[in-house]
Coordinates of C-alpha atoms and ligand atoms in Angstrom, one line a residue:
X1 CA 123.8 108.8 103.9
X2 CA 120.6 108.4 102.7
X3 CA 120.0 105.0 100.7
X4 CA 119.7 105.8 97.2
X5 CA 116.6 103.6 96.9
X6 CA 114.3 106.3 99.0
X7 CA 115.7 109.2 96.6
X8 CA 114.0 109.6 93.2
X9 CA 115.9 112.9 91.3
X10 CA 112.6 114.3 89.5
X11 CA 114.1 117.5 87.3
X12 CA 117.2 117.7 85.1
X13 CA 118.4 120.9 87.0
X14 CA 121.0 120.8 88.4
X15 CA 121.7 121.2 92.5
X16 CA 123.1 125.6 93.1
X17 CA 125.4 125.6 95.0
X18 CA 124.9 129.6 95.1
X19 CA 121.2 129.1 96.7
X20 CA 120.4 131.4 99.9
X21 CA 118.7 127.5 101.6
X22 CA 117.9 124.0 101.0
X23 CA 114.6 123.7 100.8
X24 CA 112.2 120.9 102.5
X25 CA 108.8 120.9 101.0
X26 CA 107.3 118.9 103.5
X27 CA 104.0 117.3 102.3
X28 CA 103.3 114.0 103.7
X29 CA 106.0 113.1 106.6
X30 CA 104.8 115.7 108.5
X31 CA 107.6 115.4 111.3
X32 CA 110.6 116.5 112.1
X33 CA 112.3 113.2 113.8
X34 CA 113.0 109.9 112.0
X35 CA 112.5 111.6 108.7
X36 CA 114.6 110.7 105.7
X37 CA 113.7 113.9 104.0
X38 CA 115.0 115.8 106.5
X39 CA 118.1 113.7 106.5
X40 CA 118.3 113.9 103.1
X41 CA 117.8 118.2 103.0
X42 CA 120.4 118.2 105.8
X43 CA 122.9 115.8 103.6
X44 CA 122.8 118.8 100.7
X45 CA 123.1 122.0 103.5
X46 CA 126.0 120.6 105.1
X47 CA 127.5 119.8 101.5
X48 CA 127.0 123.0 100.3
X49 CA 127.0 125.2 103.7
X50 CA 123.7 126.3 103.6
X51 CA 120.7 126.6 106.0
X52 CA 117.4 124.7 105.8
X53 CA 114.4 126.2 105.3
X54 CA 110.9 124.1 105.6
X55 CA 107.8 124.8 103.9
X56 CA 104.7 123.1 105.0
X57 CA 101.5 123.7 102.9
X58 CA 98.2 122.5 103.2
X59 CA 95.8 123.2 100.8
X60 CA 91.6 123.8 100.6
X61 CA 91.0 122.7 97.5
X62 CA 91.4 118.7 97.6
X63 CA 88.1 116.7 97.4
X64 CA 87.4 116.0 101.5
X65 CA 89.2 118.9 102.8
X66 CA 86.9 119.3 106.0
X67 CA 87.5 120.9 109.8
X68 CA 88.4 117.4 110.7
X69 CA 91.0 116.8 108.4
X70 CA 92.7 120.2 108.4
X71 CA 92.4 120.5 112.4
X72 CA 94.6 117.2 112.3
X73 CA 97.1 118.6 110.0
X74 CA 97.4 121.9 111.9
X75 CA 97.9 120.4 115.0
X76 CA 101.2 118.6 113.5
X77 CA 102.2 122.0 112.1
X78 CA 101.9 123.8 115.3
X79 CA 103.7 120.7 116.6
X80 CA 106.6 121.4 113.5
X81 CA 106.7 125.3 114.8
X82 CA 107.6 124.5 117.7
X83 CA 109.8 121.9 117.4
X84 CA 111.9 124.0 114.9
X85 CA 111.7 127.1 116.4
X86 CA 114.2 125.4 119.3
X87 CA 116.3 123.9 116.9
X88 CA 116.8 127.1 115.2
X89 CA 115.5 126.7 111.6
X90 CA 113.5 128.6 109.6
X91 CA 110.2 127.1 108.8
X92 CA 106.9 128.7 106.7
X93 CA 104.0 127.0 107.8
X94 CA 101.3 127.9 104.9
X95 CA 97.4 127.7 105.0
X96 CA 95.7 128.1 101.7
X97 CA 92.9 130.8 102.3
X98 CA 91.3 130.1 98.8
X99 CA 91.8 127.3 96.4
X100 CA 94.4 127.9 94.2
X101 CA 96.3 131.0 96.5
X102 CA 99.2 129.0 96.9
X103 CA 100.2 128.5 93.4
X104 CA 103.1 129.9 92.5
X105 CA 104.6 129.1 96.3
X106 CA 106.7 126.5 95.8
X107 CA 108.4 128.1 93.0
X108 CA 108.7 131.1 94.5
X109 CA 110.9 129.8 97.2
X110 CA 112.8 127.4 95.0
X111 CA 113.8 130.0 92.8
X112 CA 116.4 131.1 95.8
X113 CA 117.0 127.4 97.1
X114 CA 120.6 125.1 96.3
X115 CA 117.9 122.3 95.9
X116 CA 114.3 120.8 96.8
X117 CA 113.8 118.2 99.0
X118 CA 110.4 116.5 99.2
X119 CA 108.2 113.0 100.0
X120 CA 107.3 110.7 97.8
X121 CA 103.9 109.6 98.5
X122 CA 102.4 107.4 96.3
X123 CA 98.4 108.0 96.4
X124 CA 95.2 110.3 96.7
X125 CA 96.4 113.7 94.9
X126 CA 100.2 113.8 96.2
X127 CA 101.3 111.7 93.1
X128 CA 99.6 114.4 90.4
X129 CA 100.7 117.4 92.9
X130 CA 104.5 116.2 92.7
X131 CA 104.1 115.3 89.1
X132 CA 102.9 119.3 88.4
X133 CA 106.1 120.9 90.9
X134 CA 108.5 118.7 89.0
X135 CA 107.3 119.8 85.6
X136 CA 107.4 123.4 86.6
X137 CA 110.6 123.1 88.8
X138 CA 112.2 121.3 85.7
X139 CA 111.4 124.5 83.5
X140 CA 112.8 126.5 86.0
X141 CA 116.3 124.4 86.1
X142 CA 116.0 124.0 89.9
X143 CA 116.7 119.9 91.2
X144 CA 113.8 118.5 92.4
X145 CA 114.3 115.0 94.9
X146 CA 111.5 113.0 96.4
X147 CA 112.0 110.9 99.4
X148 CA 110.2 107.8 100.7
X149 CA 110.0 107.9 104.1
X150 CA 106.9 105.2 104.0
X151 CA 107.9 102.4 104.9
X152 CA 110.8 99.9 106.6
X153 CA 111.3 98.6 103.0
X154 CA 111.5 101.1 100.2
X155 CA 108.9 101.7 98.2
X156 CA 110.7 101.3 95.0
X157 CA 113.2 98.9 96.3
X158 CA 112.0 96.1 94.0
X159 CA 109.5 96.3 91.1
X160 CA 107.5 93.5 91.8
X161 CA 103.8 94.2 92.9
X162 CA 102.4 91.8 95.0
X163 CA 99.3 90.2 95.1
X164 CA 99.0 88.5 98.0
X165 CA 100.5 89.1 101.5
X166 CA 102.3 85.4 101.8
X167 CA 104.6 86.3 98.9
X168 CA 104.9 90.1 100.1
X169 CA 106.0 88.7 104.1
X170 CA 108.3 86.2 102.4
X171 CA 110.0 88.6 100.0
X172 CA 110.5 91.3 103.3
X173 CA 111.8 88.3 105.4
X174 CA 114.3 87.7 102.7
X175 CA 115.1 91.6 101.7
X176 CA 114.1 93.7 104.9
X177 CA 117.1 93.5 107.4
X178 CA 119.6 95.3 105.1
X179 CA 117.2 98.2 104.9
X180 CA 116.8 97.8 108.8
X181 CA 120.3 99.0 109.2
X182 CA 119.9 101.9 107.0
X183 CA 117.2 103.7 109.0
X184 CA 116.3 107.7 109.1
X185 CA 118.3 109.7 112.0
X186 CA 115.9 109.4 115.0
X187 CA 116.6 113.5 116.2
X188 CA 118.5 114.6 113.0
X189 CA 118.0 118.5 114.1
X190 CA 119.3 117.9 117.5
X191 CA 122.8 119.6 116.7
X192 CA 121.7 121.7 113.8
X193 CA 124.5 124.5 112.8
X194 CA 123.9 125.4 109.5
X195 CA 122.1 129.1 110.8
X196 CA 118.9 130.1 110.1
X197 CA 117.6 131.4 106.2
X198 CA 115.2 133.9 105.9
X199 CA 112.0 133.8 104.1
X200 CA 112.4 136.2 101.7
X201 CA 110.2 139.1 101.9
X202 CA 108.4 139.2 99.1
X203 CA 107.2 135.5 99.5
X204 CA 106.2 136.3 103.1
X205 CA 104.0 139.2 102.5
X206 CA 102.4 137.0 99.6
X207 CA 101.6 133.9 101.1
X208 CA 102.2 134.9 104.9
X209 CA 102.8 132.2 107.7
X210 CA 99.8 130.4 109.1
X211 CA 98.6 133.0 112.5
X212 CA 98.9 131.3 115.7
X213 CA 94.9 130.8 116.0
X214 CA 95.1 128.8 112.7
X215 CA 97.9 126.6 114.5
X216 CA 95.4 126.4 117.2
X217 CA 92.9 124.8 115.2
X218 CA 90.7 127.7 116.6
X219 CA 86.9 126.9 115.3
X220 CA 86.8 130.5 114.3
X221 CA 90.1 129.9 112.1
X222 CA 88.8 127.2 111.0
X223 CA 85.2 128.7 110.3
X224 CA 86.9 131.2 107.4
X225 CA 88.4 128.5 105.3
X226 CA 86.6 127.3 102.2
X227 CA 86.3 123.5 103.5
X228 CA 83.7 121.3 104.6
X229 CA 82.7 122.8 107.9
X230 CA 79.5 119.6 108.4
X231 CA 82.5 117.0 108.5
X232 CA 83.6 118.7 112.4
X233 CA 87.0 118.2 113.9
X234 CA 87.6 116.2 116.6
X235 CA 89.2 116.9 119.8
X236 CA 91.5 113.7 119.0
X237 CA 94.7 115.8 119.0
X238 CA 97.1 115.1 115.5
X239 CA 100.2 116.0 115.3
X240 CA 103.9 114.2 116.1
X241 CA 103.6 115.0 120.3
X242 CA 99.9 113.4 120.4
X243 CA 101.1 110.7 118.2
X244 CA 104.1 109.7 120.5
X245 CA 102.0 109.6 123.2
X246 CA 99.6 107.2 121.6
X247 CA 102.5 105.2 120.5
X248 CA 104.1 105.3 124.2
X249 CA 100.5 104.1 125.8
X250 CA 100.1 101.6 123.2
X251 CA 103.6 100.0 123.9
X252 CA 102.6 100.3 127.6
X253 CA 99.9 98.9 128.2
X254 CA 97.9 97.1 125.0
X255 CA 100.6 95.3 123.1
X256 CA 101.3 92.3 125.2
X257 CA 97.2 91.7 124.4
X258 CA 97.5 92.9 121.3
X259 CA 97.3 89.6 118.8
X260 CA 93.9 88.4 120.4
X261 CA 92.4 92.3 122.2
X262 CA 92.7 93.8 118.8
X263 CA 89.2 92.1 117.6
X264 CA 87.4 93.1 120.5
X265 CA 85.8 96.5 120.3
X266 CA 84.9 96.1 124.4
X267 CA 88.9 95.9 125.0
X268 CA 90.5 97.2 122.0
X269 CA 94.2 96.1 122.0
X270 CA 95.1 98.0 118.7
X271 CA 97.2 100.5 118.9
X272 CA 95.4 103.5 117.3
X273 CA 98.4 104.8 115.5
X274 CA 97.0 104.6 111.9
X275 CA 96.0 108.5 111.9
X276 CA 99.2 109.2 112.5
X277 CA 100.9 106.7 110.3
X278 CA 98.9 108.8 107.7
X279 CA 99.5 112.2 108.0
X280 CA 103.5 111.0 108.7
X281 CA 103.0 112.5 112.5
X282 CA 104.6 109.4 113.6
X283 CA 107.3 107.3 112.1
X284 CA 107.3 103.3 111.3
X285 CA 110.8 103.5 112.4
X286 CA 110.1 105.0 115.4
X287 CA 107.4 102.1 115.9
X288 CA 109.5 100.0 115.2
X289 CA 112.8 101.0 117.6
X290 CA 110.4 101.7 120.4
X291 CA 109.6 98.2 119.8
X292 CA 112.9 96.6 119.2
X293 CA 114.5 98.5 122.5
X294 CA 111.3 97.0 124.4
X295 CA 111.5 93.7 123.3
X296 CA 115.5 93.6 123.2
X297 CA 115.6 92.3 119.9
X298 CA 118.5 92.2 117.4
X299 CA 119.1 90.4 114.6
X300 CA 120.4 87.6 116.0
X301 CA 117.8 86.4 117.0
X302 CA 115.6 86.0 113.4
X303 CA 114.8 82.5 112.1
X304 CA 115.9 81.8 108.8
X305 CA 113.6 78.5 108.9
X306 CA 110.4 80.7 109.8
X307 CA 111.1 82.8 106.5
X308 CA 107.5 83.8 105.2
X309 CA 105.8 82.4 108.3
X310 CA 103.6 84.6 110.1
X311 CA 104.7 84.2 113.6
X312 CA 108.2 82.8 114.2
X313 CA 110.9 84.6 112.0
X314 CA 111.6 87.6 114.0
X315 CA 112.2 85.1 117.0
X316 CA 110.5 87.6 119.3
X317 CA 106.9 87.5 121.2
X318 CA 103.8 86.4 119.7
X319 CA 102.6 90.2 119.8
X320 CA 105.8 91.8 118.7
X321 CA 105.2 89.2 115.9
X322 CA 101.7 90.0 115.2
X323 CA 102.1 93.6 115.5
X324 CA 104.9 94.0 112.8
X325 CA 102.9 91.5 110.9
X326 CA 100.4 93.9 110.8
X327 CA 102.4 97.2 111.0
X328 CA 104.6 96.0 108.2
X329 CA 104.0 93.3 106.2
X330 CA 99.9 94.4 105.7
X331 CA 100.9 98.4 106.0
X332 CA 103.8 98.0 103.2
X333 CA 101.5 95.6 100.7
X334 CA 99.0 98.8 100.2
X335 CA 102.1 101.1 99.5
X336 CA 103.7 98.9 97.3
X337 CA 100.6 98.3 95.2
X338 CA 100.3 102.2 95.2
X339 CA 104.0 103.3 94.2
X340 CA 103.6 100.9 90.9
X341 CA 100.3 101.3 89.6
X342 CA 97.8 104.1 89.4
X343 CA 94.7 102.2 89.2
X344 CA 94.8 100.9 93.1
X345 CA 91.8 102.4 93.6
X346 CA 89.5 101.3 90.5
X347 CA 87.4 98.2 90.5
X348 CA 88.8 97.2 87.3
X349 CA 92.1 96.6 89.6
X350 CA 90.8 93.2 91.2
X351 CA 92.0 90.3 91.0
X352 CA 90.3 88.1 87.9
X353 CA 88.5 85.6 90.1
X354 CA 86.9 88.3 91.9
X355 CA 85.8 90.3 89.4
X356 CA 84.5 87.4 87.3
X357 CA 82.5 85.5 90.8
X358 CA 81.2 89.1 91.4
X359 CA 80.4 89.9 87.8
X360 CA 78.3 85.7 87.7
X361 CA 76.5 87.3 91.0
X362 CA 75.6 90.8 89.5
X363 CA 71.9 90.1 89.4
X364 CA 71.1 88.1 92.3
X365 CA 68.6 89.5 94.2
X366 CA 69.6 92.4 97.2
X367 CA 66.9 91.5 99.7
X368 CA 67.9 94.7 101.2
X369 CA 69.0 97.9 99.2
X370 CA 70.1 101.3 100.9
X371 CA 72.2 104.0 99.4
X372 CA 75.0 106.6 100.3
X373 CA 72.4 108.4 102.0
X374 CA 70.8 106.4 104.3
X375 CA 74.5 104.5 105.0
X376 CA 76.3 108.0 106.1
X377 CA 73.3 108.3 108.2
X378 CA 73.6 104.9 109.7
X379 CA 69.9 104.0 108.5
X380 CA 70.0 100.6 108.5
X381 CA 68.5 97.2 110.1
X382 CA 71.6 96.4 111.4
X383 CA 72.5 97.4 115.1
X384 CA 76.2 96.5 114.3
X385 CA 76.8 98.2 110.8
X386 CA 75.3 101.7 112.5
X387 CA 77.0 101.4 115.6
X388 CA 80.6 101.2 113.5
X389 CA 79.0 104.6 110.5
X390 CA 78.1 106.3 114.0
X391 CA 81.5 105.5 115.7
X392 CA 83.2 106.8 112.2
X393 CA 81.7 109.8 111.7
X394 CA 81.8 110.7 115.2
X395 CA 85.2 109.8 116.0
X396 CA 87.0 109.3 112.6
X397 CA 87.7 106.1 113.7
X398 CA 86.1 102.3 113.2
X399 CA 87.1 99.5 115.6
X400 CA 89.5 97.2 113.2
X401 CA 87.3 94.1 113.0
X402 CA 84.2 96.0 112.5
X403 CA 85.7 97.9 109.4
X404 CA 86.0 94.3 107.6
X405 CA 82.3 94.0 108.3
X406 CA 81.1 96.9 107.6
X407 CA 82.5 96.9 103.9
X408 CA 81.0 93.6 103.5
X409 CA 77.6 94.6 104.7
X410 CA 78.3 97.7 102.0
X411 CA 78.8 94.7 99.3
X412 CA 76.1 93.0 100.6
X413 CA 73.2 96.0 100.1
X414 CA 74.7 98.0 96.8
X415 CA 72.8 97.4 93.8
X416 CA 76.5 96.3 92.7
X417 CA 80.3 95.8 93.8
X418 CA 81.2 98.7 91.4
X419 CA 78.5 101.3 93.6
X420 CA 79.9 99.0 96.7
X421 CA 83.7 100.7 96.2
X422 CA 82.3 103.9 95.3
X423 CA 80.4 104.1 98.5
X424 CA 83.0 102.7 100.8
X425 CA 85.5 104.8 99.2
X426 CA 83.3 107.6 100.0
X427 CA 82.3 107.2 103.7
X428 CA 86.0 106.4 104.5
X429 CA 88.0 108.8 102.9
X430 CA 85.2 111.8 104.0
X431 CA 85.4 110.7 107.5
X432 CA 87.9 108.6 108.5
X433 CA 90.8 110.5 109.9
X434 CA 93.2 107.3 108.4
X435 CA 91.3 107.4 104.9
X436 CA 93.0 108.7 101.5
X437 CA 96.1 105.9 102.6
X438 CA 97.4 103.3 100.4
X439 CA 95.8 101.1 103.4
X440 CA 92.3 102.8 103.0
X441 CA 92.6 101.4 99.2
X442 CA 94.0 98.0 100.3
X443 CA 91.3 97.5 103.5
X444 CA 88.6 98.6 100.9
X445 CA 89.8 96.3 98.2
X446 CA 90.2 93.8 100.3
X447 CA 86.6 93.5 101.3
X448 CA 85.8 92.5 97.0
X449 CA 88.5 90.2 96.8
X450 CA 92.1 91.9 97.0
X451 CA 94.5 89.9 98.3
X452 CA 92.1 87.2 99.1
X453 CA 91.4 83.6 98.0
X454 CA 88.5 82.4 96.6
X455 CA 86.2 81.0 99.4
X456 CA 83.3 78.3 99.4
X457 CA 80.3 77.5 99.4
X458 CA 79.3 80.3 96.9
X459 CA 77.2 82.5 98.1
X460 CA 74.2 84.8 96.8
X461 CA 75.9 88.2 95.8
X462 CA 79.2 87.2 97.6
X463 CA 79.7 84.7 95.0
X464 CA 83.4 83.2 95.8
X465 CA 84.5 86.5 98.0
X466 CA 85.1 85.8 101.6
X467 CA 81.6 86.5 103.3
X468 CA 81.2 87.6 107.0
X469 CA 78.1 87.8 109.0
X470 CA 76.8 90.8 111.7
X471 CA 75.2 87.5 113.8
X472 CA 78.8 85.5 113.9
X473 CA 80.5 88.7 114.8
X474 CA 78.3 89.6 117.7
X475 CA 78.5 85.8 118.6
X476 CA 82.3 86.2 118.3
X477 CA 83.4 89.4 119.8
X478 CA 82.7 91.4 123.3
X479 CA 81.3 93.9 122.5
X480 CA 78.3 94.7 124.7
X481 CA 80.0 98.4 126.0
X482 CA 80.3 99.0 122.1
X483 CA 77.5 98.3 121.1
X484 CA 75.8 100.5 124.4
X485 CA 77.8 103.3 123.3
X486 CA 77.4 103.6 119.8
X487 CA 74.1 101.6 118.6
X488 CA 72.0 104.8 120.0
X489 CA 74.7 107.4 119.9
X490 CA 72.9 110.1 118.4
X491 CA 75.2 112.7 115.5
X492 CA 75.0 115.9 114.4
X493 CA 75.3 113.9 110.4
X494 CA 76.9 116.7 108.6
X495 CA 75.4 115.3 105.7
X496 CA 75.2 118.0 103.0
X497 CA 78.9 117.6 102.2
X498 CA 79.2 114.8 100.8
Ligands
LIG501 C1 87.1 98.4 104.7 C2 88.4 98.8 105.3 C3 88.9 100.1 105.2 C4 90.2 100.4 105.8 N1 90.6 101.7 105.7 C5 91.8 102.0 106.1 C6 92.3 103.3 106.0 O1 91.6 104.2 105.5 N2 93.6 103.6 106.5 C7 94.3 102.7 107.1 O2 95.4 103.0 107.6 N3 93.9 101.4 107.2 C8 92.7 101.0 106.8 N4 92.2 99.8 106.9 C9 93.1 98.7 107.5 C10 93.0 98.6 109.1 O3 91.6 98.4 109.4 C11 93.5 99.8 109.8 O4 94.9 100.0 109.4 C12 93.6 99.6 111.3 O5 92.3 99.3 111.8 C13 94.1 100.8 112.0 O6 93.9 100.8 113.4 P1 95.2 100.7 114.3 O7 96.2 101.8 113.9 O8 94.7 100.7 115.7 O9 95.8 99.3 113.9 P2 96.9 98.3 114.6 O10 96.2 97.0 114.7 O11 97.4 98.9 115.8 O12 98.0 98.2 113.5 C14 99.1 99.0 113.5 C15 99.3 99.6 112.1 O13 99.4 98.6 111.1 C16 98.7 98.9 109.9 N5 97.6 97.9 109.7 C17 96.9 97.3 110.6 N6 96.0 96.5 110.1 C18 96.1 96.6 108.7 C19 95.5 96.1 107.6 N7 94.5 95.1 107.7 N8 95.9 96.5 106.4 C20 96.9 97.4 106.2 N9 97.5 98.0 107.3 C21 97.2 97.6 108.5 C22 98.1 100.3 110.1 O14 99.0 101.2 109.6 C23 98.0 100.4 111.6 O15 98.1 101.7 112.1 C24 91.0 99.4 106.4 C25 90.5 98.1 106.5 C26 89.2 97.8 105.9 C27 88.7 96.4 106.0

């Protein structure tokens, strides 16, 4: 059963039995293994003997919809195709051609369906998009469920938002475990006998499947689409098979270095699974069992006395420790912020003594000024700051440690921290293949304040936010073949996007 805390019922109507499918809208856990959704959709065919049918969408007309982010998408629906083609159910994979050419989609196939399964995802535009489907699903008297799939605690599991991570780890070391044991089926379609719905033909010749070369992430498919063809995809492969792989290499051969490598752009440690976290091609359960099998862990072995400690409570090794620290405790602070407040990403959301140190440093003096402009295009004095822009808009990546800096620096040379959020909301969310995440809010946040203490001596523009230095980082971290690569890397800046 799927726990009732990752199911929020959205519309009055009520569940038909008489519907030709149950269908799974899927919109953010874009995967077909350790997905509660999918549970959940499979919970209501079996109860009512009906097949499953998937639609996944994704649409052109969301602010940053670019090559790069839709090539990522597609390859986890051409992953979804296949996957679901051998288990034997029926699955639409949509492309908007034109903004707006999907509306009417999602009613059109619920107007057959016993019920609607979807995810709840609680930021960027997926919280107003849901909001609109229930509203209009609710007319139509057809049950509407979304399903949090997020996280290894539920997102609305408790309705306390946190503010900073010590009370967050302490409350999941006291409240997690139960919801440990209560984890999404790892190959839920593996025995799937429910048969196979049909599309129905009318909604097929309307808003027809995705064509293979679209799947392919063909640069000619891509070329027809109304996006932002200067932000270019990159041949970093999404989808759930790429992202197991990552995960499998990771667990391999970087996490026993992880806690220390991580910082170190010359021997990065991390485990590069963020895209995928995102886009829901790879699950935090499956993280986390890949890691528990690994390590041999069970239950037993947690330390009550180590409760909100940050090593020493799972009673496992110093980088299975620091990894989950990371990977849950940091991951699930930005989602829980998210699910209970719709102002995570506005400055006005800081903490007081940020906003107030911030606000006493408004007018000091920025020796150095430069704008979005000459940031995208990593124009600055700093050999560091451009290596990490170059790295991002090449790659859609930023080494971990040099993402902390670079907001700072951001901070540092805006005429003030309100342009500061704007921008670094900006350059991430255009480029970064992880961006539009709880985390992207959190990380970005972070950097005026959020979930940080006030630090001394006061500084010029800083004032009591934490303040971090391009010299102590290059006096602190290898990174010599980083630098090499990236401090002269020279980009085709698809600048007139943004
Ligand atoms: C200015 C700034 C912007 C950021 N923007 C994003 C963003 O757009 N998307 C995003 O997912 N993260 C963001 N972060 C947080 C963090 O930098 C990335 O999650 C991490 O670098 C991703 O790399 P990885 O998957 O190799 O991480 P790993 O170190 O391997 O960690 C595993 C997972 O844990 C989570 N995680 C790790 N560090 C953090 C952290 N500090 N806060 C929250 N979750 C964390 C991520 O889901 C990550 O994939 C940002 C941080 C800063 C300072």
């Amino acid at each position: 059963m799927v726990p009732t805390s990752r199911v929020r019922v959205l519309t009055d109507g009520p569940v038909r039995p008489g519907g030709e499918y149950v269908l799974y809208w899927m919109t953010a856990a874009r995967r077909v293994r350790f997905n509660f959704a999918v549970d959940r959709a499979l919970e209501l065919g079996r109860a009512h003997g009906r097949p499953l049918l998937v639609l996944e969408a994704l649409r052109v007309g969301y602010r940053w919809a670019s090559d790069r982010l839709h090539a990522f998408v597609l390859d986890g629906m051409s992953d979804n195709r296949d996957s679901l083609a051998a288990a034997g159910v029926a699955y639409l994979p949509y492309v908007e051609p034109t903004p707006g050419a999907g509306a009417g989609l999602l009613e059109a196939l619920a107007a057959r369906a016993v019920a609607v399964v979807t995810d709840d995802f609680p930021c960027f535009f997926l919280p107003r998009m849901l909001e609109a489907a229930a509203a209009r699903l609710d007319d139509a008297g057809v049950c509407l469920e979304a399903v949090d799939s997020n996280g290894l605690y539920p997102m609305y599991a408790t309705d306390r938002v946190f503010s900073r991570a010590a009370d967050f780890r302490r409350h999941l070391h006291r409240e997690l475990l139960p919801h440990l044991r209560q984890a999404p089926t790892a190959t839920p379609l593996e025995r799937y006998d429910l048969g196979r719905a049909t599309v129905p033909a009318d909604v097929a010749s309307r808003w027809p499947a995705a064509e293979p070369a679209m799947l392919a992430r063909a640069p000619e498919a891509l070329a027809r689409l109304p996006i932002d063809h200067a932000v270019p995809a990159v041949p970093e492969r999404g989808g759930a098979r790429a992202g197991e792989a990552r995960l499998a290499r990771f667990l391999d051969e970087r996490l026993a270095r992880y806690g220390e490598g991580r910082n170190h752009p010359d021997d990065d440690a991390a485990s590069g699974l963020s895209p995928y976290l995102h886009f829901g091609h790879v699950s935090i359960h499956d993280v986390f069992s890949r890691l528990v099998a690994r390590e041999g862990w069970t239950e037993a072995k947690v330390q009550p006395a180590h409760r909100g400690k940050r090593e020493g409570f799972w009673g496992a090794s110093a980088a299975f420790e620091s990894f989950v620290d990371e990977a849950v405790t940091w991951r699930e602070l930005g989602y829980n912020l998210c699910s209970h407040r719709d102002d995570y990403d506005r400055y006005d959301s800081l903490p007081a003594w940020a906003k107030e140190t911030l606000a006493e440093h408004a007018r000091d003096p920025r020796p150095r000024r430069y704008g979005l402009r000459e940031l995208e295009a990593a124009e600055t004095y700093d050999e560091i700051w451009n290596a990490a822009q170059r790295e991002l808009v090449a790659t859609g990546r930023m080494h971990n440690y040099l993402r902390m800096l670079w907001g700072k620096k951001i901070l540092e040379w805006s005429e003030s921290p309100e342009v500061a959020l704007e921008v670094m909301i900006t350059l991430n969310d255009k480029y970064a293949l992880d961006g539009r995440n709880p985390n992207s809010y959190s990380g970005i946040c972070w950097v005026l304040g959020r979930y940080d203490r006030a630090w001394g001596p006061e500084r010029p523009i800083y004032g009591k936010v934490r303040y971090m230095t391009s010299e102590s980082t290059r006096r602190k971290l290898r990174m010599t073949r980083y630098l090499a690569r990236w401090s002269r890397a020279t980009l085709p800046l698809p600048l007139e996007g943004g």
